[in-house]
XYZ file of N, CA and C in Angstrom:
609
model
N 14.120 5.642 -15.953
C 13.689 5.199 -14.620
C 13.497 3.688 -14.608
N 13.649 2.841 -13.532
C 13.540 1.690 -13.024
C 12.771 1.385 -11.829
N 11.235 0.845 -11.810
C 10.795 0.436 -10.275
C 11.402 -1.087 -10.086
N 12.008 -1.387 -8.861
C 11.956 -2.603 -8.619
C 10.927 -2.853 -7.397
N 10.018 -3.742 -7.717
C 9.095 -3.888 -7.333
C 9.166 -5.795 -6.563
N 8.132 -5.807 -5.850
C 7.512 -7.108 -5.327
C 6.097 -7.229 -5.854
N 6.065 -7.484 -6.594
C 4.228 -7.111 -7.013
C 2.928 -7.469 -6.303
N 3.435 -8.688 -5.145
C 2.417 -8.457 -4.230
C 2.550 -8.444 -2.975
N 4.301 -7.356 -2.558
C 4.200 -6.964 -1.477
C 3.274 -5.330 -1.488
N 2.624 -4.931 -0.354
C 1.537 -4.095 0.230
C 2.329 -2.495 -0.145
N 3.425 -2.224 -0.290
C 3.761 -0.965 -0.589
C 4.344 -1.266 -1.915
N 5.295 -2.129 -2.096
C 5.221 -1.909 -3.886
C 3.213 -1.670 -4.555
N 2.481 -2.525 -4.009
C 1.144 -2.974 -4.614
C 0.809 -0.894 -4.478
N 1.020 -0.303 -3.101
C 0.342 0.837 -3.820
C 1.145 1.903 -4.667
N 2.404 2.091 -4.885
C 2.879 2.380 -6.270
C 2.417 1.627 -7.593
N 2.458 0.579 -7.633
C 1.642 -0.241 -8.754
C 0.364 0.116 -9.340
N -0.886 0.389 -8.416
C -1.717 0.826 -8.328
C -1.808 2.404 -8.635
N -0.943 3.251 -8.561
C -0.981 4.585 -8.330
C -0.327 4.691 -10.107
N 0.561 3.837 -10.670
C 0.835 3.987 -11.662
C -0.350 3.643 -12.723
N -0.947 2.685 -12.152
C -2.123 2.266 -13.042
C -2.842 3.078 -13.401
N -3.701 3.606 -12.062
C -4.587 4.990 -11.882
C -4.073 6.212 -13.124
N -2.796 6.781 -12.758
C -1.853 7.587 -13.647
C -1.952 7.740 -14.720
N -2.042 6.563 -15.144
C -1.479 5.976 -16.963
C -0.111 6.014 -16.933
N 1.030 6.350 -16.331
C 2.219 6.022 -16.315
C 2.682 4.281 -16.618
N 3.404 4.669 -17.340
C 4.641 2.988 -17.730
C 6.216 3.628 -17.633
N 6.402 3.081 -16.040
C 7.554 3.211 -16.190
C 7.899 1.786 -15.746
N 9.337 1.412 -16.458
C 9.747 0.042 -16.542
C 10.187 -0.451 -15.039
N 10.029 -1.465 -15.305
C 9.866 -2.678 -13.704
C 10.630 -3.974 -14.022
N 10.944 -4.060 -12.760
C 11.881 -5.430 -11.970
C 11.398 -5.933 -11.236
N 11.588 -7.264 -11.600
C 10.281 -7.849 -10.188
C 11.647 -8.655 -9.474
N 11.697 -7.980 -8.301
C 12.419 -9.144 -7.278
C 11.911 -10.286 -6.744
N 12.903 -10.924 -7.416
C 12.528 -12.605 -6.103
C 12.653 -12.856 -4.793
N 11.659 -12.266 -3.895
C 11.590 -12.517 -2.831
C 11.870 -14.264 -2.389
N 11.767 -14.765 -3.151
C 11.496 -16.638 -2.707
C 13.221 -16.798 -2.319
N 14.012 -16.307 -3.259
C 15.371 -16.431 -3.209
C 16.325 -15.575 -2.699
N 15.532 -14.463 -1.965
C 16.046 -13.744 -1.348
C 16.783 -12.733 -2.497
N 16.601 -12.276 -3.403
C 17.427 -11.304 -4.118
C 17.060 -9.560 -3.755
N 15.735 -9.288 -3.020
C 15.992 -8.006 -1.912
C 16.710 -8.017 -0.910
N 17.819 -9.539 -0.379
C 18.691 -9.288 0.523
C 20.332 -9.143 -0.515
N 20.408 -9.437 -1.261
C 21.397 -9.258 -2.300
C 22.647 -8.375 -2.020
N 23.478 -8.334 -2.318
C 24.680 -7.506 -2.224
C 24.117 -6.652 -3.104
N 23.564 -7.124 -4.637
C 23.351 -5.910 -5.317
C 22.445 -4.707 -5.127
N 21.268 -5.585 -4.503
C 20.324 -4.914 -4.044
C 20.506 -3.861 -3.019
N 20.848 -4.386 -2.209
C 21.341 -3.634 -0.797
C 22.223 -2.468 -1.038
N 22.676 -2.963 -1.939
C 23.698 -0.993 -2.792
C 22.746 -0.189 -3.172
N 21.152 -0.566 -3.574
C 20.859 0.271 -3.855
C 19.453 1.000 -2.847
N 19.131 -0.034 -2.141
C 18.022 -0.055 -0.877
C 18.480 -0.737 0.298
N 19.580 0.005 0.880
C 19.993 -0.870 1.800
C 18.847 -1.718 3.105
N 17.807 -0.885 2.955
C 16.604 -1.648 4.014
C 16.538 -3.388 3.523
N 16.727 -3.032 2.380
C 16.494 -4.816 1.662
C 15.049 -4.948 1.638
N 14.218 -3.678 1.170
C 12.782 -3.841 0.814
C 12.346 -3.408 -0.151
N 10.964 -3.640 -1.000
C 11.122 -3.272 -1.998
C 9.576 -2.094 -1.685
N 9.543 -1.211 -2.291
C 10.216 -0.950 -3.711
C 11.058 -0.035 -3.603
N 11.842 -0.042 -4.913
C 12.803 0.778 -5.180
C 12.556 1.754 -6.465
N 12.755 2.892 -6.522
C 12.478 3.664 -7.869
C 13.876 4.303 -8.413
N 14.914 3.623 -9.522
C 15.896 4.426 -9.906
C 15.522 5.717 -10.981
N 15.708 7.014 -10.060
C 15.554 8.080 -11.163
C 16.042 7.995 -12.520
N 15.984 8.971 -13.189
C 16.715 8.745 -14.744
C 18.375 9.191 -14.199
N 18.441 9.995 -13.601
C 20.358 10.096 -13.070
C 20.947 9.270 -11.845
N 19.929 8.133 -11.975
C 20.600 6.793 -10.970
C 20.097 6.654 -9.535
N 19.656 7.991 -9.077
C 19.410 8.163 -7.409
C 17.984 7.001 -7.247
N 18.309 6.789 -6.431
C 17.218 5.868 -6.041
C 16.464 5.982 -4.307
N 14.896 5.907 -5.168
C 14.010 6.680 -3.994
C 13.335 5.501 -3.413
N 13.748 5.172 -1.901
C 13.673 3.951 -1.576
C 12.445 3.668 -0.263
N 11.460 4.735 -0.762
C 9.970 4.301 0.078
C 9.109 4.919 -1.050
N 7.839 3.889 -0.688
C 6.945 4.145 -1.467
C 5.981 5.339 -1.417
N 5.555 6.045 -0.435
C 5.036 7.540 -0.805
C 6.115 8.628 -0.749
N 7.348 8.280 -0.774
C 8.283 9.261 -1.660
C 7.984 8.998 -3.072
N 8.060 7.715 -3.762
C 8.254 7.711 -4.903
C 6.666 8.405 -5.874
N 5.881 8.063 -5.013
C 4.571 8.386 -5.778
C 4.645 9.968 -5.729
N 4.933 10.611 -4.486
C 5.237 12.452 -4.236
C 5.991 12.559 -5.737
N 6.920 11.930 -5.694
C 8.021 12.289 -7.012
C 7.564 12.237 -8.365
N 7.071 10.869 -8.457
C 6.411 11.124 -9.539
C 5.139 11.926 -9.969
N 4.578 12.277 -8.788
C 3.282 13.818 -8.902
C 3.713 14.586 -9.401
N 5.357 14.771 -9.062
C 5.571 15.979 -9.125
C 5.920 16.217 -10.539
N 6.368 15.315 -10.954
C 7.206 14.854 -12.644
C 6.106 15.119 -13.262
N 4.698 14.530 -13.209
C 3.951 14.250 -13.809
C 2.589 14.434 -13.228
N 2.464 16.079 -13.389
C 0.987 16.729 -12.614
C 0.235 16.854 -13.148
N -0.211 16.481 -14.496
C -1.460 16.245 -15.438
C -2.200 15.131 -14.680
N -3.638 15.015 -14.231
C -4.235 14.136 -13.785
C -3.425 14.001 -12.682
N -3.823 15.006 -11.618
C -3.239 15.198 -10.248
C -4.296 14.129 -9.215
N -3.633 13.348 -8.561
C -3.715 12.791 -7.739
C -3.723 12.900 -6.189
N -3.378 13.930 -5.758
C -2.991 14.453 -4.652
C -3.626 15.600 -4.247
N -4.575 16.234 -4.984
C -5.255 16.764 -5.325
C -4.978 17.983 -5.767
N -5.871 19.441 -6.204
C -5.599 20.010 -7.294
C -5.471 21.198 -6.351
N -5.851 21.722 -5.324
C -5.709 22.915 -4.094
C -4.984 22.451 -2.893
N -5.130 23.781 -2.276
C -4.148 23.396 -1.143
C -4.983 22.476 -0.234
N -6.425 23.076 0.115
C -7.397 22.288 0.613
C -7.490 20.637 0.395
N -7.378 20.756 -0.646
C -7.560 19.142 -1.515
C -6.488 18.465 -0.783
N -5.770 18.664 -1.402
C -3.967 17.981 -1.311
C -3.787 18.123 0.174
N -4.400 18.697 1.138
C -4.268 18.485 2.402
C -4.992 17.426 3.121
N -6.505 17.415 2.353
C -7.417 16.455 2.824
C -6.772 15.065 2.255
N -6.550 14.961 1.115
C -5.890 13.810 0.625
C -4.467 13.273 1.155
N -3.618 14.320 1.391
C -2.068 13.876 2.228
C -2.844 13.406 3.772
N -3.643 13.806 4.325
C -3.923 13.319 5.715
C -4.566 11.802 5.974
N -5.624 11.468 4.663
C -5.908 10.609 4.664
C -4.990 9.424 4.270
N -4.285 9.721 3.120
C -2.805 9.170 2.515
C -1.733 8.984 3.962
N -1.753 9.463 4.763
C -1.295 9.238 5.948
C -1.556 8.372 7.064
N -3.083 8.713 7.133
C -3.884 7.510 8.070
C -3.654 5.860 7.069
N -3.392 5.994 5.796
C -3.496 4.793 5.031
C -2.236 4.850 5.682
N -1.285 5.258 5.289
C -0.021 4.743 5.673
C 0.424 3.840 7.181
N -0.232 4.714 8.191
C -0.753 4.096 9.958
C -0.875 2.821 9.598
N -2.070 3.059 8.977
C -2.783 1.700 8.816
C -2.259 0.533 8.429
N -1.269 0.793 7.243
C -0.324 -0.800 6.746
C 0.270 -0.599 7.844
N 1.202 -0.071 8.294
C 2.062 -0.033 9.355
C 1.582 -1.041 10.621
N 0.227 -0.943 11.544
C -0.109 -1.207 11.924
C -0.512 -2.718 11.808
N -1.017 -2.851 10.607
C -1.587 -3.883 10.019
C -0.259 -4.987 9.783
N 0.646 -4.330 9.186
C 1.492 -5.464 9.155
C 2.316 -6.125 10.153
N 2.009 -5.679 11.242
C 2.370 -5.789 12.394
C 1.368 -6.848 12.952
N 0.285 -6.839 12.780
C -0.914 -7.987 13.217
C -0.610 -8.603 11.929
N -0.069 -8.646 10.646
C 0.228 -10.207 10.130
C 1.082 -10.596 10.208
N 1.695 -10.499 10.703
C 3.143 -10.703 11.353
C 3.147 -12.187 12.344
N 1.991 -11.556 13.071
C 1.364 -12.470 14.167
C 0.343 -12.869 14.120
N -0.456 -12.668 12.930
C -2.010 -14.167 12.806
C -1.298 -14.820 11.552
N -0.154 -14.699 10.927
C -0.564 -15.953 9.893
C 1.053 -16.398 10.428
N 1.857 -17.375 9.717
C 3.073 -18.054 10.065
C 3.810 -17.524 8.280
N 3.531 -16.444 7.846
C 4.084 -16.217 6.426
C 5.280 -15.486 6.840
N 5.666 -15.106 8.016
C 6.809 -13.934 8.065
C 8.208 -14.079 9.203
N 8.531 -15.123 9.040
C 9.056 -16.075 10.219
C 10.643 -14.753 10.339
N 10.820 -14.568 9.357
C 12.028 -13.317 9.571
C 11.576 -12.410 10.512
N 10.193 -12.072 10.545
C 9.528 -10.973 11.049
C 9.117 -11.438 12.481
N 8.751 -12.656 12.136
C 7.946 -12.734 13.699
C 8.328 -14.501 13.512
N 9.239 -14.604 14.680
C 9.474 -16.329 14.388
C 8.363 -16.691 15.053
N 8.065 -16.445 16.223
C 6.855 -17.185 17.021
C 5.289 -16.442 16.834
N 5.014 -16.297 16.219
C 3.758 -15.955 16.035
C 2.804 -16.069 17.216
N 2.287 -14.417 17.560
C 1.028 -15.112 18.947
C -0.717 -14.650 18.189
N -1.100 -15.125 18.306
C -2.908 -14.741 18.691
C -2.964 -13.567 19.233
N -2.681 -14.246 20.500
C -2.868 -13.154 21.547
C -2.326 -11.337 21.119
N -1.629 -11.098 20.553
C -0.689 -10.301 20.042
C -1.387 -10.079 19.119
N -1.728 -10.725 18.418
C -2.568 -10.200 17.349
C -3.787 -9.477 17.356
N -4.509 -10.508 18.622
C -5.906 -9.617 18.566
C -5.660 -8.149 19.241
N -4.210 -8.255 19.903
C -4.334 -6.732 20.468
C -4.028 -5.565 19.583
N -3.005 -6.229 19.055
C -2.585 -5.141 17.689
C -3.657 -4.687 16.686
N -4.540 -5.890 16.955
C -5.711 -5.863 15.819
C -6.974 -4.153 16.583
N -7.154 -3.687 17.637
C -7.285 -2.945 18.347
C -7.160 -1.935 17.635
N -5.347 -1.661 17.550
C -5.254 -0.481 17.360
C -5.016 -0.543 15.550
N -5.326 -1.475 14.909
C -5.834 -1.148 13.375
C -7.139 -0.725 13.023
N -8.172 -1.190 13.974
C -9.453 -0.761 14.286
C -9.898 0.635 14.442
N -8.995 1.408 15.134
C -9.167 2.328 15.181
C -9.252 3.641 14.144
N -8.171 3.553 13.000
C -7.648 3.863 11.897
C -8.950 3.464 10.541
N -9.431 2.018 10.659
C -10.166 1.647 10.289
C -11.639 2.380 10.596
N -12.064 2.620 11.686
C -13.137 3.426 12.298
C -13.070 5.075 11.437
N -12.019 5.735 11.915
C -11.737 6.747 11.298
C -12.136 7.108 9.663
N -11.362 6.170 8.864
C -11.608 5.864 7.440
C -13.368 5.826 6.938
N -14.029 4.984 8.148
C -15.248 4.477 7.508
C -16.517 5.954 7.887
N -15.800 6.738 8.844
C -16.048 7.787 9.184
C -16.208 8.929 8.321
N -14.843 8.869 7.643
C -14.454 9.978 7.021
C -14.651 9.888 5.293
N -15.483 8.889 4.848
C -15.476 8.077 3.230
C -17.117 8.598 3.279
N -17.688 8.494 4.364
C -19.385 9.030 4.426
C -19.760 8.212 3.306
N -20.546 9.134 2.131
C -20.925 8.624 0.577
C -20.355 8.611 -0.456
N -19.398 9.450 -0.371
C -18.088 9.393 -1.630
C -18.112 7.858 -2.461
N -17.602 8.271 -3.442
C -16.748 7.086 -4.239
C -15.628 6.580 -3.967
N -15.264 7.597 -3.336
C -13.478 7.314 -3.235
C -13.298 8.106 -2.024
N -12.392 7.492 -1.408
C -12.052 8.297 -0.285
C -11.999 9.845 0.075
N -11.452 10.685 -0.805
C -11.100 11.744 -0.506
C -12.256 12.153 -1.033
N -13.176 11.826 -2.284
C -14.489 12.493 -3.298
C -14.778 11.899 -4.131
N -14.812 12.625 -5.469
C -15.498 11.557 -6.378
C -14.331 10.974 -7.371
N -13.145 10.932 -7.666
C -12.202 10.303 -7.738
C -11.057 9.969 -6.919
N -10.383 9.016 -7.575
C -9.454 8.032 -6.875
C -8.110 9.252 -6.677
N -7.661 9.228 -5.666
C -6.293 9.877 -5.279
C -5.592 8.633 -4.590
N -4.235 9.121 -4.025
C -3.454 8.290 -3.526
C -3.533 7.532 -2.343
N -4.510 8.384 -1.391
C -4.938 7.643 -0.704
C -5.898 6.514 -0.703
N -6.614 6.277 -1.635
C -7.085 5.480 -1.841
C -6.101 3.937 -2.598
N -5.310 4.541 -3.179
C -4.060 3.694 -3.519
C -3.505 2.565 -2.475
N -2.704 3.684 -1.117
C -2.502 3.258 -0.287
C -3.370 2.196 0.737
N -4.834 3.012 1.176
C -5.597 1.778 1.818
C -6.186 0.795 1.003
N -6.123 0.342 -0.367
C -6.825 -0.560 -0.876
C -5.278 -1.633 -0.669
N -4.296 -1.157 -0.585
C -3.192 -2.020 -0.679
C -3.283 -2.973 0.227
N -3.401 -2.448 1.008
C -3.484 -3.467 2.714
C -4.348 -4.046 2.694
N -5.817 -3.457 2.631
C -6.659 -4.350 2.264
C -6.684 -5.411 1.643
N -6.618 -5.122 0.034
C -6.134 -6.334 -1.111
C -5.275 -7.563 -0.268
N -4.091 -7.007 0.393
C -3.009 -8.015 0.914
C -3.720 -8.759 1.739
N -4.449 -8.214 3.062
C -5.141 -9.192 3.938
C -6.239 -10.121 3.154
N -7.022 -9.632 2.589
C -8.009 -9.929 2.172
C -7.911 -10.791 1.254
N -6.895 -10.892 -0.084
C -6.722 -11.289 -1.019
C -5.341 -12.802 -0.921
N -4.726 -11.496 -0.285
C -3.127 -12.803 -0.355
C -3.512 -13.533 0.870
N -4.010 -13.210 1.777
C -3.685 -13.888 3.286
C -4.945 -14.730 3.518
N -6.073 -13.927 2.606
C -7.419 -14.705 2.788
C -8.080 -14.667 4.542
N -8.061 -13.327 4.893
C -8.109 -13.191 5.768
C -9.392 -12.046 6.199
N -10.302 -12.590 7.227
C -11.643 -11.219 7.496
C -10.524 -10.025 7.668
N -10.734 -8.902 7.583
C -9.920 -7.522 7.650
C -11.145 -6.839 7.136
N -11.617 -5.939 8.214
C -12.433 -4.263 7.718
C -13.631 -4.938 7.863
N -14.167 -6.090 7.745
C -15.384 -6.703 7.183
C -17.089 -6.125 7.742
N -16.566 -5.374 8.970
C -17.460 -4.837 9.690
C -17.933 -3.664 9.090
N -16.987 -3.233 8.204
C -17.300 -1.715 8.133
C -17.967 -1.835 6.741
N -19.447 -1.597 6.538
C -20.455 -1.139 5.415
C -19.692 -0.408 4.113
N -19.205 1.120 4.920
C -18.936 2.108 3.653
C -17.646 1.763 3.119
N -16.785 0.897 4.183
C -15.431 0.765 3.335
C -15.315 -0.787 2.831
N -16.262 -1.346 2.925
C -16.630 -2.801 2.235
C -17.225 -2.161 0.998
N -17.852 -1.182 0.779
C -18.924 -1.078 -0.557
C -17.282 -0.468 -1.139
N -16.651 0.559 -0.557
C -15.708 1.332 -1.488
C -14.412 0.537 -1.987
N -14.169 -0.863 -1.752
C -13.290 -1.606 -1.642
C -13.981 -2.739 -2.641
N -15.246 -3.038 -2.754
C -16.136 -3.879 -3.950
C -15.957 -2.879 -5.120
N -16.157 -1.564 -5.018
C -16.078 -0.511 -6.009
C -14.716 -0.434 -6.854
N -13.689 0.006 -5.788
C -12.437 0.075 -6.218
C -11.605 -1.137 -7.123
N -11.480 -2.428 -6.386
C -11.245 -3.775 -7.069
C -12.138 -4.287 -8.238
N -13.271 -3.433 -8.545
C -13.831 -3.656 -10.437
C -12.595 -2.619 -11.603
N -11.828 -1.849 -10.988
C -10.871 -1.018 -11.335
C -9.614 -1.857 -11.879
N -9.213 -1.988 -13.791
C -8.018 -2.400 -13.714
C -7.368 -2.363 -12.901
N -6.645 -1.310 -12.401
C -5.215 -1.037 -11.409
C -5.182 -2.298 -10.656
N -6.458 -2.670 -10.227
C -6.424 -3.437 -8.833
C -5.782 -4.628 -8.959
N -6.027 -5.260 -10.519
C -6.058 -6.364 -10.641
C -4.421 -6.914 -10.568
N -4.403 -8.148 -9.796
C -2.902 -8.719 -9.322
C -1.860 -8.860 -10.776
């Protein structure tokens, strides 16, 4: 197997993270985003989106979004289940793993338009646009801080994938962009101080 990765783009970061958690080492490529080599001829043969990450199986196929690749590798590797261990579990955890997913989605859509880092994405950058988009990340955000109560971790008392996923976005705003994100919210400020004392987290 092969990840090609961005190591601090927001969906490579939660495969990264999810491998950490794991104990998995599977070998990595770091694309140069600066030089454009995720727009590549070579690349593009194998992720034609031209995003990363990319996961080449061991018979070449390549799984070219990031909560496919983490599903896949659960599945390879179900010792220290992540997704959780019942149907109950693994339902509460895929739903929340879902709302994380909203959430970058959403989110990267408002950085798109508060910082000037994504000019492919958004040549003109508005405010205005932002604070509205910022709205409906709020909401997702509300939900989360709702649904974390006293836990450690999102889903209970260990880390699953969803927690993978929303620390990603977080980390990115917070960390790469240097930006307030969530700051309002108590339980997912304490679970986000908690989580980032966690190797995995670290860049």
């Amino acid at each position: 197997m092969l990840l090609y990765q961005f190591r601090k783009g927001t969906n490579p970061r939660r495969v990264i993270i999810y491998l950490s958690e794991k104990g998995l080492h599977v070998p990595r490529y770091e694309l140069d985003y600066a030089q454009g080599e995720h727009k590549s001829p070579e690349y593009l043969a194998i992720n034609p989106s031209g995003r990363a990450p990319t996961l080449l199986t061991d018979d070449g196929t390549p799984i070219n979004d990031s909560a496919a690749i983490v599903e896949y590798l659960e599945e390879l590797y179900p010792q220290k289940p992540m997704m959780g261990a019942d149907a109950a579990s693994r339902a509460k955890v895929r739903a929340l793993e879902r709302l994380g997913t909203d959430l970058i989605v959403r989110s990267q859509l408002w950085l798109w338009n508060v910082t000037t880092a994504f000019p492919a994405k958004e040549a003109q950058p508005s405010r205005e646009l932002a604070d509205k988009l910022y709205t409906y990340v709020d909401e997702i955000l509300e939900a989360l801080e709702a649904s974390i109560g006293e836990q450690a971790f999102l889903a209970g008392a260990a880390p699953t994938i969803a927690d993978c996923t929303v620390f990603a976005i977080l980390q990115t705003a917070r960390e790469r962009f240097e930006l307030p994100f969530a700051n309002r919210y108590e339980r997912l400020n304490a679970w986000y101080d908690n989580f980032r004392q966690r190797p995995s987290a670290d860049y």
